[in-house]
Amino acid sequence: MDYVSALVPPVVMAVFFSGLIVTIVKTQGGANKAKEDAAADAAISRAEALRQAPKTGGA
């Protein structure tokens, strides 16, 4: 029975990993794609604006 206890963790991890991959593939594109792209573009724009803002530090 030691072989069963040795095989259970890899099998469980493989099942969960497969479920994760299926979930990722299913959520790509679709109705949420435009919303996700807009959120990512907004975050990038904010980061670039902060990076390019003039530094006004006190002495």
Coordinates of C-alpha atoms in Angstrom, one line a residue:
M1 CA 0.0 0.0 0.0
D2 CA 3.0 2.3 0.1
Y3 CA 2.8 2.7 -3.6
V4 CA -0.7 4.1 -3.3
S5 CA 0.4 6.8 -0.8
A6 CA 3.3 7.6 -3.1
L7 CA 1.1 8.0 -6.2
V8 CA -1.7 10.0 -4.6
P9 CA 0.0 13.4 -4.3
P10 CA 1.2 13.6 -7.9
V11 CA -2.1 12.4 -9.2
V12 CA -4.0 15.0 -7.2
M13 CA -1.6 17.8 -8.3
A14 CA -2.0 16.7 -11.9
V15 CA -5.8 16.9 -11.6
F16 CA -5.7 20.3 -10.1
F17 CA -3.1 21.6 -12.6
S18 CA -5.3 20.3 -15.5
G19 CA -8.3 22.1 -14.0
L20 CA -6.3 25.3 -13.7
I21 CA -5.2 25.1 -17.4
V22 CA -8.8 24.4 -18.5
T23 CA -10.0 27.4 -16.5
I24 CA -7.3 29.7 -17.9
V25 CA -8.1 28.6 -21.5
K26 CA -11.8 29.0 -21.0
T27 CA -11.5 32.6 -19.6
Q28 CA -9.3 33.8 -22.4
G29 CA -11.2 36.1 -24.8
G30 CA -14.9 36.3 -24.8
A31 CA -17.0 39.0 -23.3
N32 CA -14.5 40.0 -20.6
K33 CA -11.6 40.4 -23.0
A34 CA -12.3 44.0 -23.8
K35 CA -12.8 44.9 -20.2
E36 CA -9.6 43.2 -19.1
D37 CA -7.6 44.8 -22.0
A38 CA -9.0 48.3 -21.0
A39 CA -8.0 47.7 -17.4
A40 CA -4.5 46.7 -18.3
D41 CA -4.1 49.6 -20.7
A42 CA -5.3 52.0 -18.0
A43 CA -2.8 50.6 -15.5
I44 CA 0.0 50.9 -17.9
S45 CA -0.9 54.5 -18.8
R46 CA -1.0 55.4 -15.1
A47 CA 2.4 53.8 -14.5
E48 CA 3.9 55.7 -17.4
A49 CA 2.4 59.0 -16.3
L50 CA 3.8 58.6 -12.8
R51 CA 7.2 57.7 -14.2
Q52 CA 7.3 60.7 -16.5
A53 CA 5.9 63.2 -14.0
P54 CA 8.4 65.8 -13.0
K55 CA 9.9 65.2 -9.6
T56 CA 9.1 68.0 -7.2
G57 CA 11.0 67.3 -4.0
G58 CA 11.5 69.6 -1.1
A59 CA 15.0 70.4 0.2

